[in-house]
Every structure is written in structure tokens, then in C-alpha cells.
mmCIF file of C-alpha atoms in Angstrom:
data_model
loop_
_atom_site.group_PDB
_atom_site.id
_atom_site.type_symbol
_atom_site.label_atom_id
_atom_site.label_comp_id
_atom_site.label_asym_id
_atom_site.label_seq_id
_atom_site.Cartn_x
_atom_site.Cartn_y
_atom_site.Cartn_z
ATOM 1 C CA UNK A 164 -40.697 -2.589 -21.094
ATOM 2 C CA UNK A 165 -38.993 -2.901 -17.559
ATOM 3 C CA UNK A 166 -37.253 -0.147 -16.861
ATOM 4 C CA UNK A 167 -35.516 0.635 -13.249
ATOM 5 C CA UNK A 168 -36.954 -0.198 -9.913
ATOM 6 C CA UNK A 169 -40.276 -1.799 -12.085
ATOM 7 C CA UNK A 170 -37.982 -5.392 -12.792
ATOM 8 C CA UNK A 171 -38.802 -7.733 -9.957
ATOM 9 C CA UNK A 172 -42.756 -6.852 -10.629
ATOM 10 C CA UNK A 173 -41.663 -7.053 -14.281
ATOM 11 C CA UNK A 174 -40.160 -10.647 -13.830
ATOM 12 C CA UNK A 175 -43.231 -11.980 -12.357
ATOM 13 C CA UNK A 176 -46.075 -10.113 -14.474
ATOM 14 C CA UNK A 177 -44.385 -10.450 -17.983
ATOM 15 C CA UNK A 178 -42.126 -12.953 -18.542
ATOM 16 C CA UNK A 179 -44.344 -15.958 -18.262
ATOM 17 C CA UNK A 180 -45.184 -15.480 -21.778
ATOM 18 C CA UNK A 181 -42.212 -14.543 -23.114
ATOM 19 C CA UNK A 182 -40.251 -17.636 -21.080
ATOM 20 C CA UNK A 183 -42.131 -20.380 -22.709
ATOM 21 C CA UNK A 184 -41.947 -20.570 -25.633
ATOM 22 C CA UNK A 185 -38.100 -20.128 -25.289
ATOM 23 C CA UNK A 186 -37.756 -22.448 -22.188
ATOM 24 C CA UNK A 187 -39.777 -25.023 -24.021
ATOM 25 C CA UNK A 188 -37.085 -25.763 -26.178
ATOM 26 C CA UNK A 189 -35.204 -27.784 -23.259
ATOM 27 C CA UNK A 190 -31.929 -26.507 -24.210
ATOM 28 C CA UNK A 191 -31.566 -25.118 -19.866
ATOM 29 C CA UNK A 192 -33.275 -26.424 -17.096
ATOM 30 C CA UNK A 193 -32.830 -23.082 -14.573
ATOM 31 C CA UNK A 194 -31.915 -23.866 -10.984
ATOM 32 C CA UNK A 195 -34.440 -22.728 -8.239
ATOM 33 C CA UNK A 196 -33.335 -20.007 -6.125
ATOM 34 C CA UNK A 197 -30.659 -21.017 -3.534
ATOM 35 C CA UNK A 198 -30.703 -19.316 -0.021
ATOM 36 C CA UNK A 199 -28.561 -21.774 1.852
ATOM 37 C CA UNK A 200 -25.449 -20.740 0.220
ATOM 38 C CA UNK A 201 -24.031 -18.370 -2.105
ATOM 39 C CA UNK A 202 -25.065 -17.366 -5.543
ATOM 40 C CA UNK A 203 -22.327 -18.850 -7.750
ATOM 41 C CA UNK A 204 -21.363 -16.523 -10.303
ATOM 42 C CA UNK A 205 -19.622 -16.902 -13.729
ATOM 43 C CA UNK A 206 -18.644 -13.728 -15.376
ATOM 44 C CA UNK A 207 -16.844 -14.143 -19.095
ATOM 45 C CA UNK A 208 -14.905 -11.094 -20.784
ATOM 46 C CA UNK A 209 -12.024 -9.341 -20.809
ATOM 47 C CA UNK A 210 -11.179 -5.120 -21.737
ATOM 48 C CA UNK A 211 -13.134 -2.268 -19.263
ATOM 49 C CA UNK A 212 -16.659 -4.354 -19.452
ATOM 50 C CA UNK A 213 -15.522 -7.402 -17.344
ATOM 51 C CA UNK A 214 -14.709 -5.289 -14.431
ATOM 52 C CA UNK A 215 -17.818 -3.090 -14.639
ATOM 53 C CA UNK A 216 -19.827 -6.515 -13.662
ATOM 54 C CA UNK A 217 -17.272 -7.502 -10.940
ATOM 55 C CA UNK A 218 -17.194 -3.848 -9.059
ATOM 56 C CA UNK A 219 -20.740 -4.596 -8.719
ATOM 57 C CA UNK A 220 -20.787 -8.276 -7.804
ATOM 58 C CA UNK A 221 -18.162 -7.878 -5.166
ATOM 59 C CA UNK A 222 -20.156 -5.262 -3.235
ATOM 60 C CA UNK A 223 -22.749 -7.662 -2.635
ATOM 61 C CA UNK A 224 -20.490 -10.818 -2.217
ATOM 62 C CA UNK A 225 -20.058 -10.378 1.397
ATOM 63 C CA UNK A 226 -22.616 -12.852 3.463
ATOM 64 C CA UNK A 227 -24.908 -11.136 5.960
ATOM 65 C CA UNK A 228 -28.520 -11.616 8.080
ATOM 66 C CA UNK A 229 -30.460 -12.964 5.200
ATOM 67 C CA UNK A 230 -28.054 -12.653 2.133
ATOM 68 C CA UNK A 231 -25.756 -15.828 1.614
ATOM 69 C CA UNK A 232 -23.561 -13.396 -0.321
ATOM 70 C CA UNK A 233 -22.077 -14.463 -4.316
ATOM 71 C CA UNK A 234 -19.973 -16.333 -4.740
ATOM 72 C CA UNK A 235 -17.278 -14.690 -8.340
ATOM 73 C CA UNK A 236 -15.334 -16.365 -10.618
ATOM 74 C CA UNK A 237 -14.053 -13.854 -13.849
ATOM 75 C CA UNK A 238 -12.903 -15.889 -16.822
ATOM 76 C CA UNK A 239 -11.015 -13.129 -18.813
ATOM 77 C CA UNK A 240 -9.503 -13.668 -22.071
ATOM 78 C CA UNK A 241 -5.660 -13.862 -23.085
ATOM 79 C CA UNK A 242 -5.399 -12.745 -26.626
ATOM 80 C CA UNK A 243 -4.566 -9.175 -25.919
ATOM 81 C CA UNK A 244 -1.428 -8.452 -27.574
ATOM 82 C CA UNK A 245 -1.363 -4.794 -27.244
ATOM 83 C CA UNK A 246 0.189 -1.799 -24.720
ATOM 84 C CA UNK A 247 1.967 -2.640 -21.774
ATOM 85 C CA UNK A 248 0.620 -6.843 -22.132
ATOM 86 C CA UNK A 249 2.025 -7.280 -25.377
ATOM 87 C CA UNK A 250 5.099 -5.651 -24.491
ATOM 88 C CA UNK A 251 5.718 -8.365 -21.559
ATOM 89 C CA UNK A 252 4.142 -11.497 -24.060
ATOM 90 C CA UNK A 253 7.101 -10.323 -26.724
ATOM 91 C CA UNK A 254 9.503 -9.547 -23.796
ATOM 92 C CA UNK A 255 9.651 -12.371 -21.198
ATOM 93 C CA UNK A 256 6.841 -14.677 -22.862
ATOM 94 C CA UNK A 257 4.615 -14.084 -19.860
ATOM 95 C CA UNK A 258 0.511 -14.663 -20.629
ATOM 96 C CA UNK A 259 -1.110 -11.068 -21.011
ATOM 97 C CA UNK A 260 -1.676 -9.598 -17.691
ATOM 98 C CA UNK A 261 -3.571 -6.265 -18.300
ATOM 99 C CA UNK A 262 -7.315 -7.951 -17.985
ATOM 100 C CA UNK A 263 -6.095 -10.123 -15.437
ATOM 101 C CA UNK A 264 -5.197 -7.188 -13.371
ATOM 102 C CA UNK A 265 -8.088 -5.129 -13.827
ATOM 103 C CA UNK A 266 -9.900 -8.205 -12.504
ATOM 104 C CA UNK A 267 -8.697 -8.235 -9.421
ATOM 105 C CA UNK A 268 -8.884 -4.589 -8.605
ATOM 106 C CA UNK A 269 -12.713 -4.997 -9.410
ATOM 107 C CA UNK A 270 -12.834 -7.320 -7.074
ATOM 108 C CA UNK A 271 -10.885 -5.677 -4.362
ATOM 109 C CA UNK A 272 -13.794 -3.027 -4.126
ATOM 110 C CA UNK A 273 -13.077 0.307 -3.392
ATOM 111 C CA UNK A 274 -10.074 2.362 -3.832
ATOM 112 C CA UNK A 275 -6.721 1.520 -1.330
ATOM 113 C CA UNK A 276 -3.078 2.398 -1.063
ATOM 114 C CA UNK A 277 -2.268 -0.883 -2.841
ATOM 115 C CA UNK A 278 -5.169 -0.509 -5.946
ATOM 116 C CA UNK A 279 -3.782 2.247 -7.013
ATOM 117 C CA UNK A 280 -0.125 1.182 -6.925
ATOM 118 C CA UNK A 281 -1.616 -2.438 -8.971
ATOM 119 C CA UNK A 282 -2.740 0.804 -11.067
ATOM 120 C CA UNK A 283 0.012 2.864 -11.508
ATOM 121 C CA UNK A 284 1.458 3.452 -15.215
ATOM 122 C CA UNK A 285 5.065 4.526 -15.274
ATOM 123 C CA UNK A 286 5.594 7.721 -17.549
ATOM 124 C CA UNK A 287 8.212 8.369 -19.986
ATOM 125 C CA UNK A 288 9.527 7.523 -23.078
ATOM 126 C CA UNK A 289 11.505 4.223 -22.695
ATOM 127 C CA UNK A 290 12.466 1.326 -20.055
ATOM 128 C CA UNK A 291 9.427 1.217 -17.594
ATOM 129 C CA UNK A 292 7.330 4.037 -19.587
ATOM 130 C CA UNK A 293 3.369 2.904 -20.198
ATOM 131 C CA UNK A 294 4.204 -0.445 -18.241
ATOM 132 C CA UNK A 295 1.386 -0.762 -15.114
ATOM 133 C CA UNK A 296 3.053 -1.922 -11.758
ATOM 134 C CA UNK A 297 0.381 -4.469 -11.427
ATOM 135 C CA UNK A 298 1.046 -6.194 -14.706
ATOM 136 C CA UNK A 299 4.932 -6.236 -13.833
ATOM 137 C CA UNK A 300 4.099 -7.761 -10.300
ATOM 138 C CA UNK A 301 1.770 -10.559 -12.022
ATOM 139 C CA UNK A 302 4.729 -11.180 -14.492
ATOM 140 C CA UNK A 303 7.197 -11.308 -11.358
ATOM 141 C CA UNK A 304 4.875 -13.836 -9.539
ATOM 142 C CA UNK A 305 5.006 -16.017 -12.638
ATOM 143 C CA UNK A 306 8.536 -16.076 -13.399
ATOM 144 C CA UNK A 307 9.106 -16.541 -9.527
ATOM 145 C CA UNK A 308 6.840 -19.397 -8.961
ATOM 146 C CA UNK A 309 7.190 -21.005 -12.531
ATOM 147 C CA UNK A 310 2.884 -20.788 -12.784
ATOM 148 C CA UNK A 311 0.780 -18.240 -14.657
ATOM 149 C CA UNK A 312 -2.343 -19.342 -12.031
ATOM 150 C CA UNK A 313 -0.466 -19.446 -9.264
ATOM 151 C CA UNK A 314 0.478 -15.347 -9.618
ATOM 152 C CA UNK A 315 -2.689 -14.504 -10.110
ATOM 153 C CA UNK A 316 -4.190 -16.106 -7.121
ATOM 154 C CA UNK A 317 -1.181 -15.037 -4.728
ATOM 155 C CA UNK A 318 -1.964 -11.188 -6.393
ATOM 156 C CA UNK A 319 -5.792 -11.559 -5.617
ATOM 157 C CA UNK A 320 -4.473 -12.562 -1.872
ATOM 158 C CA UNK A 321 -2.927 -9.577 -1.926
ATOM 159 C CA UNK A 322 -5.614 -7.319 -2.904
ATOM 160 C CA UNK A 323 -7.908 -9.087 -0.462
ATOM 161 C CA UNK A 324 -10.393 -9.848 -3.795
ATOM 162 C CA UNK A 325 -13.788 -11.084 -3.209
ATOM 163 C CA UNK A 326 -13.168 -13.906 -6.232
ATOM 164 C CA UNK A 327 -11.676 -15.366 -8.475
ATOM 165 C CA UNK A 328 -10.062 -14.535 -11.237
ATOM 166 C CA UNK A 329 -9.506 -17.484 -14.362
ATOM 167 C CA UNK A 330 -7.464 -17.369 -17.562
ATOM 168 C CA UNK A 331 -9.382 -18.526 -20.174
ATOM 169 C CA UNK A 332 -6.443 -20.674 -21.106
ATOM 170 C CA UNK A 333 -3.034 -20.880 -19.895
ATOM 171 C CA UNK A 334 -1.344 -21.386 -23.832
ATOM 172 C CA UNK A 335 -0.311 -18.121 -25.700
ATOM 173 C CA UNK A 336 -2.718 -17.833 -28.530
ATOM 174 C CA UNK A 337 -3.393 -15.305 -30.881
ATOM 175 C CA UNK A 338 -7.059 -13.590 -32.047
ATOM 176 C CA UNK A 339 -7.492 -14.647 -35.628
ATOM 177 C CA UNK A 340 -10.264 -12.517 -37.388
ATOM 178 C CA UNK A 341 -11.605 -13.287 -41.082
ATOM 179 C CA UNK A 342 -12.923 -9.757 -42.255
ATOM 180 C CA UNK A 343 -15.950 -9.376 -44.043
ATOM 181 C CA UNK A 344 -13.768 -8.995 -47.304
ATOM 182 C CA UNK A 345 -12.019 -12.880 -46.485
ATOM 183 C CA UNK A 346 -9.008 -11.141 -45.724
ATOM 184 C CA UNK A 347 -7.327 -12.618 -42.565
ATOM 185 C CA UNK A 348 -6.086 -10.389 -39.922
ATOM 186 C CA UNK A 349 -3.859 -11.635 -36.982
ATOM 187 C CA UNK A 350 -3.532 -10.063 -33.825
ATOM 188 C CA UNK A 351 -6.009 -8.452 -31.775
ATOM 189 C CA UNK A 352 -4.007 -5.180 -32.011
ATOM 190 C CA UNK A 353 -3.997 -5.542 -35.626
ATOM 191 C CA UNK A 354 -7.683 -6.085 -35.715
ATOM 192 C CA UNK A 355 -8.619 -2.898 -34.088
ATOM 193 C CA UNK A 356 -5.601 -1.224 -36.421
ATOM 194 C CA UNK A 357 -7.803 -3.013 -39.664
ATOM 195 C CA UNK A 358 -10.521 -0.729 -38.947
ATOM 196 C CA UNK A 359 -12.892 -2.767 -40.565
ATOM 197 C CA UNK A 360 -16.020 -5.344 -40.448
ATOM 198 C CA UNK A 361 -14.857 -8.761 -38.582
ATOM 199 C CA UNK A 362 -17.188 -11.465 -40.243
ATOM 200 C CA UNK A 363 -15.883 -14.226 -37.472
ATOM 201 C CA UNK A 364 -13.163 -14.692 -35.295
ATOM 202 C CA UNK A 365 -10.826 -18.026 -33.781
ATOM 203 C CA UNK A 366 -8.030 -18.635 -31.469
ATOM 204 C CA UNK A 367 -4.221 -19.792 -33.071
ATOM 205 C CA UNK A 368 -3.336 -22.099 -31.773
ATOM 206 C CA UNK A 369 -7.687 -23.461 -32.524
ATOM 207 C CA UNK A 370 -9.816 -25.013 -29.437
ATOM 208 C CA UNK A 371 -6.424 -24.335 -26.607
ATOM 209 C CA UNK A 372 -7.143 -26.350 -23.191
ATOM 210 C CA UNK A 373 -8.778 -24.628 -20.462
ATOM 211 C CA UNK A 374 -7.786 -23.468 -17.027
ATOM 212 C CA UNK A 375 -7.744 -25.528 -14.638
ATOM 213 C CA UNK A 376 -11.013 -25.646 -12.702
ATOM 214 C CA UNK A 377 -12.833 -23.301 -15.708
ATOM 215 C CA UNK A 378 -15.081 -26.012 -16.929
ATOM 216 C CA UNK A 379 -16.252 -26.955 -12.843
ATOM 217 C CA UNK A 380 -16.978 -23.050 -12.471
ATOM 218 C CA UNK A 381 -18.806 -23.236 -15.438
ATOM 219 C CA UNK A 382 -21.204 -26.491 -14.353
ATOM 220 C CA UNK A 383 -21.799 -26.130 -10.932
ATOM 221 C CA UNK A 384 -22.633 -22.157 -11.315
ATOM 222 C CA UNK A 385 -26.104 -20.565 -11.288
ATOM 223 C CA UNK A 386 -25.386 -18.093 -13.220
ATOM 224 C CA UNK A 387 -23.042 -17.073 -16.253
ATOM 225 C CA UNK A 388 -22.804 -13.751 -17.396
ATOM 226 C CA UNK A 389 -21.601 -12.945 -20.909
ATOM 227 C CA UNK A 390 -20.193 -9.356 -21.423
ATOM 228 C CA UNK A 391 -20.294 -6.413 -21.603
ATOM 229 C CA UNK A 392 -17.226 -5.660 -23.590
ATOM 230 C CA UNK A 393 -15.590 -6.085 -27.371
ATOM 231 C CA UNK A 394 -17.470 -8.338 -29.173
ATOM 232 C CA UNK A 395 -15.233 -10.128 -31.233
ATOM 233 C CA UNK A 396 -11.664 -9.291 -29.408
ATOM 234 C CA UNK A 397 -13.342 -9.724 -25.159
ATOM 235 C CA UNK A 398 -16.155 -11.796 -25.337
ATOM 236 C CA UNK A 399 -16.312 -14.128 -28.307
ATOM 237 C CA UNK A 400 -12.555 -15.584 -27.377
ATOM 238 C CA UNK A 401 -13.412 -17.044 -24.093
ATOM 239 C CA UNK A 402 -15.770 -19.255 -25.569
ATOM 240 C CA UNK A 403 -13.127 -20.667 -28.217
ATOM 241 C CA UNK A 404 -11.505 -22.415 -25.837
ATOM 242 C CA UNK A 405 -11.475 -26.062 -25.777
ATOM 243 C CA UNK A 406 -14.956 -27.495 -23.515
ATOM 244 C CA UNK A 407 -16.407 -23.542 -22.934
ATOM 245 C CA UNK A 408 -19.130 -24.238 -25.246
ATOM 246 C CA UNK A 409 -20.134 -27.102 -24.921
ATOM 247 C CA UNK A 410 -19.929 -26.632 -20.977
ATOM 248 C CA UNK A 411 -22.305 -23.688 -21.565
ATOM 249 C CA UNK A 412 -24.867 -25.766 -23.352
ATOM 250 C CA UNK A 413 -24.510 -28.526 -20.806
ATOM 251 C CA UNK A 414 -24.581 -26.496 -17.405
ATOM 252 C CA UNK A 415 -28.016 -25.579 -15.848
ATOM 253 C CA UNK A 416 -27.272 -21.935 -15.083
ATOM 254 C CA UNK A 417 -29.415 -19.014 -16.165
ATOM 255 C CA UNK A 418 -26.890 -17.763 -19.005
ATOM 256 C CA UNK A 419 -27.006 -14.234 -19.425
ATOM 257 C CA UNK A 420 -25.391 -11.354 -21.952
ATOM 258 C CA UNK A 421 -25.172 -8.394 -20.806
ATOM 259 C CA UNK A 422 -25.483 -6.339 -23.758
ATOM 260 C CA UNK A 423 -23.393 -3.819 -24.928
ATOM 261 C CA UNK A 424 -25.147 0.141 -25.297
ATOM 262 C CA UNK A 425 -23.030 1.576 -27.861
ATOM 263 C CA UNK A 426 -21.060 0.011 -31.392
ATOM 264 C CA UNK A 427 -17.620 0.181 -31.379
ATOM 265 C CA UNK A 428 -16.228 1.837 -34.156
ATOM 266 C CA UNK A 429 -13.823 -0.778 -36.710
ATOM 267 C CA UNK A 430 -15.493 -3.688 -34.614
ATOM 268 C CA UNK A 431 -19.627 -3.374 -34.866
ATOM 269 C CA UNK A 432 -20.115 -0.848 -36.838
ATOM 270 C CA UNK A 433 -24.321 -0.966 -37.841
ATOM 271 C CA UNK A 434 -24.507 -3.999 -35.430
ATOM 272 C CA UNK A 435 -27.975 -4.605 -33.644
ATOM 273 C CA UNK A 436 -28.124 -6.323 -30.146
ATOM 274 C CA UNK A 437 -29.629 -9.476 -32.146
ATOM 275 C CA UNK A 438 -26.429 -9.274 -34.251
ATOM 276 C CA UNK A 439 -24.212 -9.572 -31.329
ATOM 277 C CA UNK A 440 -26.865 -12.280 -30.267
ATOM 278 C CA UNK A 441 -26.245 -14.388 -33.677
ATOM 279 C CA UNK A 442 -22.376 -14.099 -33.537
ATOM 280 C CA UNK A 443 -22.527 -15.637 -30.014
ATOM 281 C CA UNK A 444 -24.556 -18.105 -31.127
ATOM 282 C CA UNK A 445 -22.558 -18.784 -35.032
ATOM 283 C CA UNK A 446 -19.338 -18.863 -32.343
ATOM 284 C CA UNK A 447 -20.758 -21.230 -29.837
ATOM 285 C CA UNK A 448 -24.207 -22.191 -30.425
ATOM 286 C CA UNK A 449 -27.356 -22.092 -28.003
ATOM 287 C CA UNK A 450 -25.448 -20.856 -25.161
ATOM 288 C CA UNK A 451 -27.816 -17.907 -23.948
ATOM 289 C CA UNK A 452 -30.977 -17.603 -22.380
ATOM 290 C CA UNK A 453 -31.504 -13.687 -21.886
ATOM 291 C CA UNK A 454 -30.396 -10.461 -22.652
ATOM 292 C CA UNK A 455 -30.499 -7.831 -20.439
ATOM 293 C CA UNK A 456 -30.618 -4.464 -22.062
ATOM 294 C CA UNK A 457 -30.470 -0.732 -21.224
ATOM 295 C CA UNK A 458 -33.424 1.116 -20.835
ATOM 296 C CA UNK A 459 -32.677 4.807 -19.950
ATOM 297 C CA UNK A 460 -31.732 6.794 -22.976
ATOM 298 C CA UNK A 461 -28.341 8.554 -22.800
ATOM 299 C CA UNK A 462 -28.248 12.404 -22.708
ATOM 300 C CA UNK A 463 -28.968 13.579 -26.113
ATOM 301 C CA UNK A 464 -25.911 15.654 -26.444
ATOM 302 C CA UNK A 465 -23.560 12.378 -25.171
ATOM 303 C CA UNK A 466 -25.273 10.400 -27.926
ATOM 304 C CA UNK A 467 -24.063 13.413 -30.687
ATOM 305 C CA UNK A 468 -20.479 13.527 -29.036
ATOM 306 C CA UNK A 469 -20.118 9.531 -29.445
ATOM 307 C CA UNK A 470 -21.471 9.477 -32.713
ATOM 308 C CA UNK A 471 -18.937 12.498 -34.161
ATOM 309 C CA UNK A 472 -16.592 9.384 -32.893
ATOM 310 C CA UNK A 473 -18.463 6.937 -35.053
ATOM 311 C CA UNK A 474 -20.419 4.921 -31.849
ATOM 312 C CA UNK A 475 -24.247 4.964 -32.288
ATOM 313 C CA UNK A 476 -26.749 3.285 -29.984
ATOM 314 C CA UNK A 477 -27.230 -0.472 -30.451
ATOM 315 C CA UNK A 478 -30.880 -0.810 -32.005
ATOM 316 C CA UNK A 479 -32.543 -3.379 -29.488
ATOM 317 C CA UNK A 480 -35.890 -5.434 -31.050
ATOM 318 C CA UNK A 481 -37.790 -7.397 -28.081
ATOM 319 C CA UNK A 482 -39.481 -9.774 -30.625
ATOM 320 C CA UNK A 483 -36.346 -9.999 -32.269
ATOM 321 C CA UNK A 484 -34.272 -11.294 -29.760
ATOM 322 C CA UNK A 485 -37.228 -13.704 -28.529
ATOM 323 C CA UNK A 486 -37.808 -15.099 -32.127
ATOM 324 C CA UNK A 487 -33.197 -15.762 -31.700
ATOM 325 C CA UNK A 488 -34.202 -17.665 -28.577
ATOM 326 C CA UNK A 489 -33.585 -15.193 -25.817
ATOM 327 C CA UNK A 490 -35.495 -13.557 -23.490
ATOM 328 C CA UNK A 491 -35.070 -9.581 -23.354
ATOM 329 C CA UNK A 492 -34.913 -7.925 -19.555
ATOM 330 C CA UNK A 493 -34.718 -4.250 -20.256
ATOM 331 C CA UNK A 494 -33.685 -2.073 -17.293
ATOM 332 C CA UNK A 495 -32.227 1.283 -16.115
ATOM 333 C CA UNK A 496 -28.380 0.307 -16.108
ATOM 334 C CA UNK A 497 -26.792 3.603 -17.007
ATOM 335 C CA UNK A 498 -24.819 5.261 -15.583
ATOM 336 C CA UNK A 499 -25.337 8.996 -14.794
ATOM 337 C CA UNK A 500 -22.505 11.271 -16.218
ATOM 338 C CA UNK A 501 -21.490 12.462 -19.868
ATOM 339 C CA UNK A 502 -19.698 8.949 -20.930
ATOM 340 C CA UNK A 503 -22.321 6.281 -21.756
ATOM 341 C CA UNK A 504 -21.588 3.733 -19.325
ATOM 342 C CA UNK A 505 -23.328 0.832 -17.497
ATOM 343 C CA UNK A 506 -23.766 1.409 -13.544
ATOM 344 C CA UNK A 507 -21.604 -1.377 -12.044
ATOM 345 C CA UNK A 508 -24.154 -1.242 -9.117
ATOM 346 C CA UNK A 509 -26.892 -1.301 -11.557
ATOM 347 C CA UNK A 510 -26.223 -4.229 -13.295
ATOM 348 C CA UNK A 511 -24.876 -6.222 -10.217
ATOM 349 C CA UNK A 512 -28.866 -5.705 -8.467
ATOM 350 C CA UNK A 513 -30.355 -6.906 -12.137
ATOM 351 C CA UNK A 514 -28.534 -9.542 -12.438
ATOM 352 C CA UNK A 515 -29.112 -10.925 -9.088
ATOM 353 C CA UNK A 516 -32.307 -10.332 -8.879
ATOM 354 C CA UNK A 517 -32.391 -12.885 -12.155
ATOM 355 C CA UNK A 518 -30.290 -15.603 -10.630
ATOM 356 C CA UNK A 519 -32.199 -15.916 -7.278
ATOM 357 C CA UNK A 520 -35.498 -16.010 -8.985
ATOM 358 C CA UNK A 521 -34.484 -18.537 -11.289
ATOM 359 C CA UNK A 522 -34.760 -16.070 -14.003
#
């Protein structure tokens, strides 16, 4: 078990084993630690997980003596349809710009004057009421420069981010989810409105082109992280997109999920991490090579309020997840407080650690 300040000793005193057999299968050939440049990040997701992994990334992406600093790029989904995005998708036909934005404030690190405008929700009941100011200044960008990419690199300019941010596509596609009793459900707002077991999910219009410069990211990175986040409605899109896949089973970066703590109620309900494991997998095929879990157990009294809520702890099997192909790297990535929450800074140490040792 590695918990906490026990994973670099951890990395070189158990994983040896564990790596082999998995390794052996010559689906990844890992890159060697690089210290001459930067550590080329991929992070994939969308909702409140992708930004969790950024706030933590961009503290450390700065070079200095020793430390060639990381170099971000956040691929976020664009199937939200929901709240203030899907008000400007039906509105001006404008790609959803909620994800995007959160994104970039991750990545502007720390709280500023202009974060917390980006931030800013109106109030009210009607006209500008709910609407953030940063999606309506994303939406402005695009209509003034005629180019969804454009706007969101002249925003991250703006909020002097350490990265960049990527649409997983730049077409207007819909979340498609086949529930577990074949009904079809579209819309991802719908599908959290269904309340009910998603048995696999696609993209309408099916296999939409990528961003431009999403597939490079993707092969000349050293690492790509996977989550956290939704399952089915923040990860699993991003890797629907035309090329994703088969650019994650082609690149040579250590390819790691960061998994998820608690079910979310209507989406994983009595999911285990190897679950989420296999519906990666079903999605995209081999496209991970660890898992790095949560070892610190929430308070006991946080773990009774989320579960009068319907969220339980994801059940986590070591042997499990090695028999799927993965390699488990358990740590302390909570974060202290009554929510259960991963520790942005947390996960950004773990997960460098990984890429610089090559695993």
C-alpha cells in the first residue's frame, strides 16, 4: 500500500513486480525521465475534476534551478448542454464554454481581480441571471474573431494561464447514452435528469474531428492523465473523438487515470474503480497503464453525510486492477475538510513524481 510521503520509496521497492507482467504486454514503451526540458503534460476531462489536476500542475509549471517546469495542455470536453453553456449553445450556437473557462482559471493559479470577474454569475431571474461573465467573454471572443480556438487562447492570454487549454472537438455534438434498460437518452443534461444506470455512451454527430493540434499533444507528451471527473458525461467523451484513441494506444506516454473517490449518484451507482477501468477500456481500448488511487480514508461522519446523498466510496481491488492491465499507485490525495475531495497539490506531486521516473 503506498500511502503519502512513502510513494517515491514505494515506486522503486514495489512496483517491479507489479510492472511486468503488465509492461510485458508491449502495448507502451514509457519514456525515460526528461530533465532538459519540461514535463509535457496531457490532462483529459471536463466538470470540477479537470481543474483540480490543473490548479496543481500549474503551481509547479514554472521552470527554476533544477526543475525544467511542465509543460499543460487540458483537453476538456464539449457535450455539456446544461446551465449557463447550454443556454449560449441554444442561444447564439457558440461551443459550450463553462469547462473551457474553468480551465483557464486553473491555470491562472491563484485568486486575482480578473479570476473572479471570469467567475462571476449574474443573479436574478431573467436576461443575464445564472450566465458567468467568463463564459459570455469566451462567446464574445468567438463571435468577434469568427474562431472557437482562437477565444480561448486570446482568454488564456488574458488570464496569464500557465497552458493550454483544447476543445476536444470544435463540432457541436451531443452525449448519447444507452441505459442499462436499452433505452436511449440524449443530452448530457438529460442523462443526469434519467437518474439511472448508463450501460455506454457516444458522441452525435459519432467519431467528430479533433482540435487542431490535439492528436500532436497527445504523441509527443510524457504523460496523459485521465480524470478525475463524471465518468460517462467528462471523461469517457474526450476519447470519442475521431484519432483520441487510437493516439492513446499509439503514443509512448505513461497514461494515467486518476481515479475518482466517491460514485456519483444516477451515473455509477455500485461502480468499483475496476468498473470505471473496464468502461475506459470497452470505450477506447488499452489506453491506460496505472491508476492512481486514494489512500487516506475520509472522515467517518463525511462518508455518512455523502451516503444520505446516495455517494459511497469506490471499492478499489489492487489485484483487480493489475489482472485489467493496470498498475495501482495508492496515495494520500485527500483533501482535508468535510467535502471528500482530491488535494490539487496532492495529486499534482504524485503524478509527477510518476512521469519523471518513467513510472
Amino acid at each position: 500500500m503506498f500511502v503519502g510521503t512513502n510513494l517515491e520509496s514505494a515506486l522503486q521497492e514495489r512496483w517491479a513486480e507489479d510492472t511486468k507482467s503488465v509492461l510485458q504486454q508491449g502495448r507502451n514503451e514509457l519514456l525515460q525521465p526528461q530533465v532538459d526540458r519540461p514535463t509535457r503534460i496531457v490532462a483529459m476531462g471536463g466538470g470540477t475534476g479537470l481543474p483540480v489536476v490543473l490548479r496543481g500542475l500549474a503551481r509547479r509549471a514554472m521552470p527554476k534551478p533544477g526543475d525544467a517546469g511542465v509543460d499543460i495542455t487540458a483537453v476538456v470536453t464539449m457535450s455539456d448542454d446544461g446551465g449557463s453553456s447550454g443556454r449560449l449553445r441554444r442561444s447564439h450556437g457558440v461551443l459550450p464554454p463553462g469547462d473551457i473557462r474553468n480551465c483557464l482559471v486553473a491555470l491562472a493559479g491563484g485568486k486575482s481581480a480578473l479570476t473572479e470577474v471570469f467567475q462571476y454569475r449574474f443573479g436574478g431571474a431573467k436576461g443575464l441571471a445564472g450566465h458567468a461573465v467568463g463564459n459570455l467573454l469566451i462567446a464574445a471572443l468567438a463571435e468577434l474573431k469568427g474562431d472557437f480556438l482562437e477565444a480561448v487562447r486570446v482568454s488564456g492570454e488574458m488570464l496569464g494561464a500557465r497552458g493550454q487549454v483544447l476543445p476536444c472537438t470544435l463540432s457541436p455534438v451531443q452525449l448519447v447514452a444507452r441505459m442499462h434498460d436499452s433505452t436511449e437518452v440524449v443530452g448530457e443534461s438529460n442523462i443526469v435528469r434519467a437518474q439511472g444506470r448508463v450501460n455506454r455512451v457516444s458522441l452525435s454527430p459519432r467519431s467528430p474531428p479533433p482540435s487542431e493540434g490535439l492528436l500532436e499533444s497527445i504523441h509527443r507528451a510524457d504523460m496523459i492523465v485521465i480524470g478525475p471527473g463524471s465518468l460517462y458525461s467528462s471523461i469517457i467523451p474526450n476519447l470519442l473523438v475521431d484519432g483520441v484513441a487510437q493516439a492513446l494506444r499509439e503514443t509512448r506516454a505513461l497514461k494515467v487515470m486518476v481515479a475518482n473517490i466517491m460514485t456519483q449518484p444516477g451515473e455509477t451507482d455500485g461502480m468499483s474503480c475496476l468498473d470505471h477501468v473496464r468502461a475506459v477500456i470497452d470505450h477506447a481500448g488499452p489506453v491506460l497503464d496505472a491508476v492512481l488511487l486514494n489512500g487516506t480514508p475520509p472522515p467517518e461522519e463525511s462518508i455518512q453525510r455523502y451516503a444520505r446523498k446516495g455517494a459511497y466510496i469506490i471499492p478499489s481491488d489492487r489485484r483487480d486492477l493489475i489482472s485489467a492491465g493496470v498498475v495501482p499507485v495508492e496515495a494520500d490525495l485527500l483533501k482535508e475538510g468535510s467535502k471528500i475531495r482530491h488535494d490539487s497539490r496532492k495529486v499534482a506531486r504524485c503524478l509527477l513524481k510518476m512521469a519523471r521516473s518513467g513510472l
